[in-house]
PDB file of C-alpha atoms and ligand atoms in Angstrom:
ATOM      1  CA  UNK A   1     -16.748  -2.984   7.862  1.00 58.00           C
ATOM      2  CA  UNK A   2     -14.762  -6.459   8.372  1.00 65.00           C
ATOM      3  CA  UNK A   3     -11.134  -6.593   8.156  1.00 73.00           C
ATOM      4  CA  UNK A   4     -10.479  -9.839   9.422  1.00 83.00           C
ATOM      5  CA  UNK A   5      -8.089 -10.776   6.365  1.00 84.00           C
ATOM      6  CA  UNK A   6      -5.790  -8.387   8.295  1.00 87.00           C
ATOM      7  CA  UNK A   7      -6.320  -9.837  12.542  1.00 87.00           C
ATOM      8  CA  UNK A   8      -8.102 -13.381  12.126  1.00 81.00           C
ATOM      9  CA  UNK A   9      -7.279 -14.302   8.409  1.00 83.00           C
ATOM     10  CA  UNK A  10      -3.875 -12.738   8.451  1.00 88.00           C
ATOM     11  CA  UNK A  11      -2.186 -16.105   8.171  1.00 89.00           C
ATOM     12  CA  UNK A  12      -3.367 -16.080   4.444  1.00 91.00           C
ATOM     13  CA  UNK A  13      -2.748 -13.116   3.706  1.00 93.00           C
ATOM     14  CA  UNK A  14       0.586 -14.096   1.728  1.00 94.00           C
ATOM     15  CA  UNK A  15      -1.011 -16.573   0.130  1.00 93.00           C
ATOM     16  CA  UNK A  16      -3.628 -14.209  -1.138  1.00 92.00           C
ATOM     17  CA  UNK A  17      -0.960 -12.262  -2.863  1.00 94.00           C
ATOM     18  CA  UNK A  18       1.410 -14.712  -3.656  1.00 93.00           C
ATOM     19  CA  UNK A  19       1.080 -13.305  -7.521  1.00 93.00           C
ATOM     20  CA  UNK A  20       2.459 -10.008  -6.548  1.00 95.00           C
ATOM     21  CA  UNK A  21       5.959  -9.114  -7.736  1.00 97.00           C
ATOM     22  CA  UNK A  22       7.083  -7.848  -4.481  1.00 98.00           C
ATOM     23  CA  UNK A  23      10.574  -7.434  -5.838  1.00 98.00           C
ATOM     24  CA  UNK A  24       9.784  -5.471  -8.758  1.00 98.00           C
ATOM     25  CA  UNK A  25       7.339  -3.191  -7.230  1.00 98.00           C
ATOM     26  CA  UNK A  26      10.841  -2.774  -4.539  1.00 98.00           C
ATOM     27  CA  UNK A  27      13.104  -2.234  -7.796  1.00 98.00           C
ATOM     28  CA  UNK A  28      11.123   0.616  -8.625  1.00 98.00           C
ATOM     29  CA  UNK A  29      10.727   2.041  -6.099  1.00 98.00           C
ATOM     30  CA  UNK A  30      14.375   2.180  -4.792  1.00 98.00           C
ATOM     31  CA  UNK A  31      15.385   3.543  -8.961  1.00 98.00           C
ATOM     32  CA  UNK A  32      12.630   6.383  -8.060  1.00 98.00           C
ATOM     33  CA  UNK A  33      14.470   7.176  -4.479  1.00 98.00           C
ATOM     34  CA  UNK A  34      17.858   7.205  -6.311  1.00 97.00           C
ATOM     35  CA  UNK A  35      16.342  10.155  -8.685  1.00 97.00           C
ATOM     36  CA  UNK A  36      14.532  11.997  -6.780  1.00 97.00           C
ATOM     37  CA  UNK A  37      15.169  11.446  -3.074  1.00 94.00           C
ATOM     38  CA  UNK A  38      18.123  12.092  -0.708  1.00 95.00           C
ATOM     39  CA  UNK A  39      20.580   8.992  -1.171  1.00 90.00           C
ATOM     40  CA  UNK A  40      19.737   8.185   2.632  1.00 98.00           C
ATOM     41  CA  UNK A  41      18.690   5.245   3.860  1.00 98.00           C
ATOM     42  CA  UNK A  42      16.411   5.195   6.538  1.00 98.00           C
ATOM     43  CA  UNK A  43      12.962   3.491   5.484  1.00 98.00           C
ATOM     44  CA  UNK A  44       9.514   3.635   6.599  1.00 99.00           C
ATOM     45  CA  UNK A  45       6.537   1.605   5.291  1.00 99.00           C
ATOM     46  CA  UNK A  46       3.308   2.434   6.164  1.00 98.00           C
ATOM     47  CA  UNK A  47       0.257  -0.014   6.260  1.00 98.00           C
ATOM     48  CA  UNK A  48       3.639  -3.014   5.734  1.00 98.00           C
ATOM     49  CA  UNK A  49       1.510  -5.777   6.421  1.00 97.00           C
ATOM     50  CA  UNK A  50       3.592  -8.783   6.894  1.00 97.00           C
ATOM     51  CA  UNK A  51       6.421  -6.955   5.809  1.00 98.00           C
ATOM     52  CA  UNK A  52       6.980  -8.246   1.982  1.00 98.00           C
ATOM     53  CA  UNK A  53       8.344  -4.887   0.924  1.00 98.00           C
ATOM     54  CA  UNK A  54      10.686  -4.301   3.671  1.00 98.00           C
ATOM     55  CA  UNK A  55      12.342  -7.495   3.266  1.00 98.00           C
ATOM     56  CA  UNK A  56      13.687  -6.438  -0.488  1.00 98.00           C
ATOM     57  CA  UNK A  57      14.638  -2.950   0.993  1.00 98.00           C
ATOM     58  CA  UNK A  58      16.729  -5.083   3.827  1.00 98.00           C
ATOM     59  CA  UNK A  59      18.965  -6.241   1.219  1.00 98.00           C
ATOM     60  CA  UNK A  60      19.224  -2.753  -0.725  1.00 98.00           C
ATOM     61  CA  UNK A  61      21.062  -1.529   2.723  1.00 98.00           C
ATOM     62  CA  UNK A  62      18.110   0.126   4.035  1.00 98.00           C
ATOM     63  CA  UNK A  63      17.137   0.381   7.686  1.00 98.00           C
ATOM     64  CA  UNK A  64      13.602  -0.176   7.743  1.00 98.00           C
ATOM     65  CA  UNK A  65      10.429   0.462  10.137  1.00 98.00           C
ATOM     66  CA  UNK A  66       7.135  -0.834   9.116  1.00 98.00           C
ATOM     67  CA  UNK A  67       4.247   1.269  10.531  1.00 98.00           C
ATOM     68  CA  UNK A  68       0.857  -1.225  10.326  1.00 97.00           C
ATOM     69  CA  UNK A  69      -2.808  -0.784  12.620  1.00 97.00           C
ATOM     70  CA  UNK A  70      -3.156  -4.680  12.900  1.00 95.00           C
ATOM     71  CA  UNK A  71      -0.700  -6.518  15.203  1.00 96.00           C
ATOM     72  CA  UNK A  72      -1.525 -10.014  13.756  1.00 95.00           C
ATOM     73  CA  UNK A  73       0.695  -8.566  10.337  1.00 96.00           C
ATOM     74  CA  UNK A  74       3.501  -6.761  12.192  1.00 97.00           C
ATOM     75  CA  UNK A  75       4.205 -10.709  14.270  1.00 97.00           C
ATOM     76  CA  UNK A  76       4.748 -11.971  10.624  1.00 97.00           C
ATOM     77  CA  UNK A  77       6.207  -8.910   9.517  1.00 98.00           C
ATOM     78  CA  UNK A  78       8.722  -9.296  12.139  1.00 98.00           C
ATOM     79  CA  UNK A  79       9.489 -12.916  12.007  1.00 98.00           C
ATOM     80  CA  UNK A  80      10.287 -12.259   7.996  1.00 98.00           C
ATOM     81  CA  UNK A  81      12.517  -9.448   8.766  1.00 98.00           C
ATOM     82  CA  UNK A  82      13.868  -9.804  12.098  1.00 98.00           C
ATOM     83  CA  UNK A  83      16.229  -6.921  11.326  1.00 98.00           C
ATOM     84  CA  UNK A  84      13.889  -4.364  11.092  1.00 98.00           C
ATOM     85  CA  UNK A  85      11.512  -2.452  13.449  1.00 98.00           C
ATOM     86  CA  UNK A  86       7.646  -2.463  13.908  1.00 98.00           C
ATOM     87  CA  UNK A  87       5.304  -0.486  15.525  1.00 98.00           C
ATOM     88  CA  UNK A  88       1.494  -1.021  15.520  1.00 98.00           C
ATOM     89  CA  UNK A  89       0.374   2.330  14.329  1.00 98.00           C
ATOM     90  CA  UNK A  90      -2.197   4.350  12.554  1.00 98.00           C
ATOM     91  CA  UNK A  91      -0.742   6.021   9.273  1.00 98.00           C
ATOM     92  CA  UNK A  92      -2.763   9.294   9.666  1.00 98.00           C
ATOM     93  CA  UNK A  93      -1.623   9.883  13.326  1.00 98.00           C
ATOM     94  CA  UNK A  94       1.967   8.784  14.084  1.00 98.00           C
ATOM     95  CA  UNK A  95       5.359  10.487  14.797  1.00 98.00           C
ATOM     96  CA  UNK A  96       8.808   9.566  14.642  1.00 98.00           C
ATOM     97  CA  UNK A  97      12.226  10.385  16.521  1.00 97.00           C
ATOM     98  CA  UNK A  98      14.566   9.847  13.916  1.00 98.00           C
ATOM     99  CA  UNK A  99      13.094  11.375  10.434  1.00 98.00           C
ATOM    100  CA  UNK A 100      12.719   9.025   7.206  1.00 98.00           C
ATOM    101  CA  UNK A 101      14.459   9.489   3.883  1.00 98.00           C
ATOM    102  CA  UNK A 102      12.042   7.251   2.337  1.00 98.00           C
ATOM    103  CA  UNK A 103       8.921   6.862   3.332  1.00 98.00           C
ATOM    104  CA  UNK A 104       6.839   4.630   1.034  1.00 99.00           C
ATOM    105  CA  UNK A 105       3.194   3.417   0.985  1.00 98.00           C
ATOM    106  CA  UNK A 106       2.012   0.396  -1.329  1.00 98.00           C
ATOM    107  CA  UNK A 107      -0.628  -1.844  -2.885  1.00 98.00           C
ATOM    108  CA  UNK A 108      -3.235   1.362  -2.613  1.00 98.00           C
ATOM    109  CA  UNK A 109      -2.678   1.021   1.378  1.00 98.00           C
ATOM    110  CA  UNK A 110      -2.816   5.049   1.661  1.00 98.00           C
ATOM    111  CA  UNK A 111      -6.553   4.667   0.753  1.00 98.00           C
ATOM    112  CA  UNK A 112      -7.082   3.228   4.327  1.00 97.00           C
ATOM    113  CA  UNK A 113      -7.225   7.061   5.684  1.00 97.00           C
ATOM    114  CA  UNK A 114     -10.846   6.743   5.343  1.00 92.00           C
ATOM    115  CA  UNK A 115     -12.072  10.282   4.822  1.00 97.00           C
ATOM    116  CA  UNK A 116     -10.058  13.508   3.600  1.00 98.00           C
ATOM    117  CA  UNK A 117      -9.320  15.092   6.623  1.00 98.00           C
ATOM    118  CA  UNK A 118      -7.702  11.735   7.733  1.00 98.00           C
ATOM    119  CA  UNK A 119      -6.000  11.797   4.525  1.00 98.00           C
ATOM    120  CA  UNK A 120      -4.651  15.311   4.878  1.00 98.00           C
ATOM    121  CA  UNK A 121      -3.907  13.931   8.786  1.00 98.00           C
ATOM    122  CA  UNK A 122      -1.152  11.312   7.143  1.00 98.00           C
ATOM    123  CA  UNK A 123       0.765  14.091   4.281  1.00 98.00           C
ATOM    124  CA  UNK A 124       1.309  15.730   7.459  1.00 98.00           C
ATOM    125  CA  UNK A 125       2.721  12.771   9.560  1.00 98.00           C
ATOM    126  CA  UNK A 126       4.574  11.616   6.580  1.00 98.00           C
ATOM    127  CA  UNK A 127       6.067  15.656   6.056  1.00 98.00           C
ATOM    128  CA  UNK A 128       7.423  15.938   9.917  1.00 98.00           C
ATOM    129  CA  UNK A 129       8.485  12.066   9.903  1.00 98.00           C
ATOM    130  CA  UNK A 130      10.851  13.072   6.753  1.00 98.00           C
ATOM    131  CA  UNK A 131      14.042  14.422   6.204  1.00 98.00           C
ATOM    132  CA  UNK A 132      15.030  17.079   4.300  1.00 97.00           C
ATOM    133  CA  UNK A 133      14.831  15.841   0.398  1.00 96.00           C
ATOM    134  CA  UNK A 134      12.908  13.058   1.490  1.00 98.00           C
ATOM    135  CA  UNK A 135      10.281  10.956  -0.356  1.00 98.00           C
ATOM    136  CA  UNK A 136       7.197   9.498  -0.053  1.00 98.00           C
ATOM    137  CA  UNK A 137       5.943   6.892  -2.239  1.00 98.00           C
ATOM    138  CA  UNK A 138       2.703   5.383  -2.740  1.00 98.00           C
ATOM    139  CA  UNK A 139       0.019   4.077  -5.590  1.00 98.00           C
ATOM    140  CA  UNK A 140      -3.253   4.845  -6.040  1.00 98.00           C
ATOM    141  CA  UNK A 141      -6.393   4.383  -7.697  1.00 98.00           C
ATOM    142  CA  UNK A 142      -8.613   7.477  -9.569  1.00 98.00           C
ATOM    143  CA  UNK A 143     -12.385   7.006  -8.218  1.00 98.00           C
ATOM    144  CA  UNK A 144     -13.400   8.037 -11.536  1.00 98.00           C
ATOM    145  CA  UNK A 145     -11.888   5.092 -13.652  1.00 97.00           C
ATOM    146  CA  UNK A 146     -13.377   2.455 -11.033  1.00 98.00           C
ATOM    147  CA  UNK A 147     -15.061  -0.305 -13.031  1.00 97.00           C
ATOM    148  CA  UNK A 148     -17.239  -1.648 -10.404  1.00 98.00           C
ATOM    149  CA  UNK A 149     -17.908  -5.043 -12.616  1.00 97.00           C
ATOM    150  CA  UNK A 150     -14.241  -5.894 -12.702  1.00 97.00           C
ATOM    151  CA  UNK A 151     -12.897  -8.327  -9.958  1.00 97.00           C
ATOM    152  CA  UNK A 152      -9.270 -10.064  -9.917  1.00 95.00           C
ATOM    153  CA  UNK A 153      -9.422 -13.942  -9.276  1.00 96.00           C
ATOM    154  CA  UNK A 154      -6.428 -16.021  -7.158  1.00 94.00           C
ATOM    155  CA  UNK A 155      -6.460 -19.596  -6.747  1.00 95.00           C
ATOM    156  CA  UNK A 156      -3.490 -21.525  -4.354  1.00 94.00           C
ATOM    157  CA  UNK A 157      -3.035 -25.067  -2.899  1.00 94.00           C
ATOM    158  CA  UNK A 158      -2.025 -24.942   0.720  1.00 92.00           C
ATOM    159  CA  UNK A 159      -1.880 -27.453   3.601  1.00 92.00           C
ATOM    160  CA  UNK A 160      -4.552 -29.665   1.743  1.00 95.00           C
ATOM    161  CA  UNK A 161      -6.803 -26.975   0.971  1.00 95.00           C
ATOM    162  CA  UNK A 162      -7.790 -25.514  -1.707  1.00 96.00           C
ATOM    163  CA  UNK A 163      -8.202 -21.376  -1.979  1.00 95.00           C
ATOM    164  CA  UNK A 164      -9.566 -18.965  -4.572  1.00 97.00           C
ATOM    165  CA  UNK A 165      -9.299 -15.673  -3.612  1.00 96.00           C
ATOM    166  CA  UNK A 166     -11.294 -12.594  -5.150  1.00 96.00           C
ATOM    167  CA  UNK A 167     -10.943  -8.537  -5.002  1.00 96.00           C
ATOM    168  CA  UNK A 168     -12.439  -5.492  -6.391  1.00 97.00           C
ATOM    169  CA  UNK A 169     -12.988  -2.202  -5.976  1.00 98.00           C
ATOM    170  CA  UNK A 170     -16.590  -0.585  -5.765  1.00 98.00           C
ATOM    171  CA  UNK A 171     -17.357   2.927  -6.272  1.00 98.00           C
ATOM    172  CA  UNK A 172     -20.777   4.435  -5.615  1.00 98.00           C
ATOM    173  CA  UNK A 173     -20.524   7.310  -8.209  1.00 97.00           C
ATOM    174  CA  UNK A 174     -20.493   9.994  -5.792  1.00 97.00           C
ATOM    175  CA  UNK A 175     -18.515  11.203  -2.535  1.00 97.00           C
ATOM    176  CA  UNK A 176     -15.347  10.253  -0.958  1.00 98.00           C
ATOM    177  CA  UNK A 177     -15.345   6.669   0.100  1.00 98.00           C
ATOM    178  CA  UNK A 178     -15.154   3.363  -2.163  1.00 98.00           C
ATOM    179  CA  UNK A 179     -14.787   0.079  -1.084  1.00 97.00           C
ATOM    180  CA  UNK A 180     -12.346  -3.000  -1.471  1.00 96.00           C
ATOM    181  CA  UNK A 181     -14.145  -6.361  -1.762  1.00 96.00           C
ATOM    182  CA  UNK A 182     -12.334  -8.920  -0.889  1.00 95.00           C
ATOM    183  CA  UNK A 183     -13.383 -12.849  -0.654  1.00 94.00           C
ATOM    184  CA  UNK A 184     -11.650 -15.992   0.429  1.00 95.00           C
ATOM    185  CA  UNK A 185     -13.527 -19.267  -0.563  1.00 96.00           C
ATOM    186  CA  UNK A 186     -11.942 -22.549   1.229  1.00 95.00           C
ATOM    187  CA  UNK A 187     -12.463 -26.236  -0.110  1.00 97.00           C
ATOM    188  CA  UNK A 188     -11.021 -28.762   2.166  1.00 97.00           C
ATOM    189  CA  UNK A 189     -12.052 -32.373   0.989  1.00 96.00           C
ATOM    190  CA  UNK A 190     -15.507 -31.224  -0.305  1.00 96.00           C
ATOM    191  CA  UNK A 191     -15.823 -28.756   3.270  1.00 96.00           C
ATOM    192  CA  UNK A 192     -16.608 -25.400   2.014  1.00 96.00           C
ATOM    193  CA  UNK A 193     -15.512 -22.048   3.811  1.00 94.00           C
ATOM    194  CA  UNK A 194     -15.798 -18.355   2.932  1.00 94.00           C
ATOM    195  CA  UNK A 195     -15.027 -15.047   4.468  1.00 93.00           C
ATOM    196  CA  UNK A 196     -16.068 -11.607   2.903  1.00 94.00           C
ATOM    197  CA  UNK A 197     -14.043  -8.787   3.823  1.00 93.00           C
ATOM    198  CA  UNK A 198     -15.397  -5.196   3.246  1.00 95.00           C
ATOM    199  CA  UNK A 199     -12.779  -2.336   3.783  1.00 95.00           C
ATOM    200  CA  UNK A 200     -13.576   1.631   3.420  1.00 96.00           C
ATOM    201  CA  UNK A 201     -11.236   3.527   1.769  1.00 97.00           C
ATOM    202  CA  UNK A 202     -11.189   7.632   0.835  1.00 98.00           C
ATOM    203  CA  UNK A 203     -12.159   8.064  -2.683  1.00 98.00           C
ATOM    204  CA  UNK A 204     -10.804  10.542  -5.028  1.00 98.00           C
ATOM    205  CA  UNK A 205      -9.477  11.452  -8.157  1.00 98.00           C
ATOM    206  CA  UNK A 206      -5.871  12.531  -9.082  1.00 98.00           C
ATOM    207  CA  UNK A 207      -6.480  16.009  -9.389  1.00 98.00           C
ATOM    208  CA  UNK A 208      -7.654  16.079  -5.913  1.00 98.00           C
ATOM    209  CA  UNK A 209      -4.675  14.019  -4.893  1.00 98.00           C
ATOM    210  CA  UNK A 210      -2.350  15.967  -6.141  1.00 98.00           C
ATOM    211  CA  UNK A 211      -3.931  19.543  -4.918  1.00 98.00           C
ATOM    212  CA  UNK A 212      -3.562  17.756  -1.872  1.00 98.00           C
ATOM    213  CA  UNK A 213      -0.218  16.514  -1.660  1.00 98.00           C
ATOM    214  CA  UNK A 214       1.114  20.272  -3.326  1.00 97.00           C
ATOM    215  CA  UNK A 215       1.769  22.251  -0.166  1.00 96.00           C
ATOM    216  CA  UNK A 216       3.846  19.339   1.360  1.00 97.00           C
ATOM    217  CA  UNK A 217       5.776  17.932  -1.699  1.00 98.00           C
ATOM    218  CA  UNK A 218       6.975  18.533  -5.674  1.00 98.00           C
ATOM    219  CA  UNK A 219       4.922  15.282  -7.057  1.00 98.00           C
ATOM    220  CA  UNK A 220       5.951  13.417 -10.313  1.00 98.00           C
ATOM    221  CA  UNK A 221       3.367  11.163 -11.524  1.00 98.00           C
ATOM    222  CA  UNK A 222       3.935   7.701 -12.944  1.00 98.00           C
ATOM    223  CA  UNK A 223       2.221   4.932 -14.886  1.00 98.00           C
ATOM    224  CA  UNK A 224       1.306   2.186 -12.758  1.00 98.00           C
ATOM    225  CA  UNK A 225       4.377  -0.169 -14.308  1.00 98.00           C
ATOM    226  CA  UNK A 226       6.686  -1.051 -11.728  1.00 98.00           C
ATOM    227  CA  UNK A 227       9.032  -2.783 -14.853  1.00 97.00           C
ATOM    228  CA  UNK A 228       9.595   0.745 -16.630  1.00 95.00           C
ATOM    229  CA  UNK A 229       9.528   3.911 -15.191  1.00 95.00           C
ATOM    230  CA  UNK A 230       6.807   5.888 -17.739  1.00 98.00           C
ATOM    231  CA  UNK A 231       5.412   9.182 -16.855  1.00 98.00           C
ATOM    232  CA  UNK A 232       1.455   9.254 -16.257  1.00 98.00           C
ATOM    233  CA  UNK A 233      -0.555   9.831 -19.483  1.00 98.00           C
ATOM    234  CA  UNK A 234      -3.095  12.000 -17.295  1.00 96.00           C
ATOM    235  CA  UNK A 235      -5.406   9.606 -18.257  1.00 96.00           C
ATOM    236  CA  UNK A 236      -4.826   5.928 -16.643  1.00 98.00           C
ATOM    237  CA  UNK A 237      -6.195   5.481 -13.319  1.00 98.00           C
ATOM    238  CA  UNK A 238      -3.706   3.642 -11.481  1.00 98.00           C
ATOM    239  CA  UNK A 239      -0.186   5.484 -10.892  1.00 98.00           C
ATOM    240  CA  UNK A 240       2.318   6.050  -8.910  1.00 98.00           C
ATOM    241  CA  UNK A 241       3.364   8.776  -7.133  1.00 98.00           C
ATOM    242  CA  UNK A 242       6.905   9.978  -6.184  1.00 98.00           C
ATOM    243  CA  UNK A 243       6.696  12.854  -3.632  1.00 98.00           C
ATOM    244  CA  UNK A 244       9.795  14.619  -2.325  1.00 98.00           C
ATOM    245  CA  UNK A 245       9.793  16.936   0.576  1.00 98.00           C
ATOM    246  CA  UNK A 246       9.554  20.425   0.095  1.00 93.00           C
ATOM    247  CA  UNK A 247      11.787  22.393   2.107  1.00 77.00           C
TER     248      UNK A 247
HETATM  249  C1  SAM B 301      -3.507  -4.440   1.378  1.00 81.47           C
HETATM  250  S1  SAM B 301      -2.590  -4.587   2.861  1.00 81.47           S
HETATM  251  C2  SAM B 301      -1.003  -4.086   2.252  1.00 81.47           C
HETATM  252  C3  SAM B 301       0.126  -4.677   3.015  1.00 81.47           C
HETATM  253  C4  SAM B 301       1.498  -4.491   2.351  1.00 81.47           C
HETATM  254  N1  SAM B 301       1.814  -3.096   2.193  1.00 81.47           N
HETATM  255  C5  SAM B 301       1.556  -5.190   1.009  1.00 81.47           C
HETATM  256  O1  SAM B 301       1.826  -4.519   0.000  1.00 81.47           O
HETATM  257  O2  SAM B 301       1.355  -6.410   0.972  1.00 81.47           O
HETATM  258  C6  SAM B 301      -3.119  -3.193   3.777  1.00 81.47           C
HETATM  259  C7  SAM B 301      -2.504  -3.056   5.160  1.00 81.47           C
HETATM  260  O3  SAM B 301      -2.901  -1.775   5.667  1.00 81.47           O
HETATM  261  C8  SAM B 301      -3.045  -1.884   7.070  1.00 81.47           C
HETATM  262  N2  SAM B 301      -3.816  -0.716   7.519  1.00 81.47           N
HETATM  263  C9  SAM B 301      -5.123  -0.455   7.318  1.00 81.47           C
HETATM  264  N3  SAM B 301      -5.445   0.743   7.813  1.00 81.47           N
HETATM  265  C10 SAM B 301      -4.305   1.280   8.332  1.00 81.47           C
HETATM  266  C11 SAM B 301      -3.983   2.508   8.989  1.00 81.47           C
HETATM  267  N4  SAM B 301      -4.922   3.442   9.193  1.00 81.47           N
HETATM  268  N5  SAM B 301      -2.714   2.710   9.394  1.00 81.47           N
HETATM  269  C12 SAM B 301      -1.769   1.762   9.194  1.00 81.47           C
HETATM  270  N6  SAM B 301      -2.018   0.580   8.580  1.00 81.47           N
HETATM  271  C13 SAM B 301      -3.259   0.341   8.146  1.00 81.47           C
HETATM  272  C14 SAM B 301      -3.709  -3.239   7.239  1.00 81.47           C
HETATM  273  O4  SAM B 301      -3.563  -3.724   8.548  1.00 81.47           O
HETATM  274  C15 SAM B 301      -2.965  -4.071   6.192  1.00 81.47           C
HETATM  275  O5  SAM B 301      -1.851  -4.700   6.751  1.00 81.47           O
END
């Protein structure tokens, strides 16, 4: 498996999702803590990257950590938000000493535990690390909606290149691992460059998730619109999830 968009590439990393709506996906998230969380404000996002979140829940009054396993992220992480905190961590093995009343998880990042039992590993991190009333947010993809002939295009001008950026899930039809494709093609006056990333990710469907998650939290499942909140049709296969601590 090569994750070098995250240690070598990790400088275009922002590029590569400069379509996301950072904000919005924030918005949301911060409307869900305010209805089902705790009304405190300590912050944790795991697998932050370089920290786009965690800048938007700097200016909500938060005080953020960002948990992430490559180093080459957290350095731009913490040059974006020099007020918060990193730590170069793994999500299904870390501990904290003073406990989260958000915890939150994004762009399908929880799928890095890479097997079930590493899974199961990081709902148990994320249950000591909160407080009581506490909630953890993430989004996720259903293995059994997986269109493995989809793929999302990007293209971006920068520093005289040009970029086009592809991703897409792939799901073998069986078992507990997919993958996330992801290709950067580089044109610099006729020079051609590419890089194929191939990251393994745990694989299940939302049933699973949520038996899962049920010991540890009450879960409220949501359609994968950050603009409205919607609750999950039981059919979709992208949603978020809003997990508060169970006591
Ligand atoms: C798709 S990026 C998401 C970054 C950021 N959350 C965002 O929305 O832009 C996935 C991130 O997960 C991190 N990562 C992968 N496996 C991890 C693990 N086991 N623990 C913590 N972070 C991990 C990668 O280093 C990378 O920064």
């Amino acid at each position: 498996m090569s994750t070098a968009l995250y240690t070598d590439l990790s400088a275009y990393y922002d590029l590569m999702c400069a379509d996301i709506d950072y904000q919005s996906q924030s918005d949301c998230v911060r409307r869900l803590h305010h209805i089902f969380g705790n009304q405190g404000l300590q912050h944790i996002d795991l697998a932050c990257g370089t920290g786009p979140h965690i800048q938007y829940f700097l200016q909500y009054a938060y005080q953020c950590r960002g948990l992430d396993l490559n180093q080459p992220m957290l350095d731009i992480a913490q040059q974006r938000c020099p007020q918060a905190t990193f730590t170069q961590g793994n999500m299904a093995n870390f501990a904290v000493q003073e406990k989260a009343d958000l915890i939150t998880c994004f762009l399908y990042s929880l799928h890095y535990c890479q097997d079930i039992s590493m899974l199961k590993d990081c709902f148990k991190c994320v249950f000591e690390a909160l407080s009581p009333g506490g909630m953890f947010c993430f989004n996720s993809v259903d293995k059994t909606q997986i269109d493995n002939c989809k793929s999302e295009q990007h293209y971006a001008q920068f520093e005289g290149s040009e970029f086009k950026f592809s991703s897409a899930w792939h799901y073998p039809g069986q078992g507990n691992l997919q993958s996330l494709l992801l290709s950067i093609d580089k044109n610099t006056d006729g020079q051609q460059r590419s890089w194929q990333d191939r990251h393994s990710m745990v694989a299940l469907d939302f049933n699973e998730l949520q038996s899962l998650l049920k010991p540890y939290f009450e879960v409220s499942v949501f359609q994968h619109d950050y603009s409205k909140l919607v609750e999950w049709d039981n059919h979709s296969g992208n949603a978020i999830f809003a997990c508060v601590k169970r006591y």
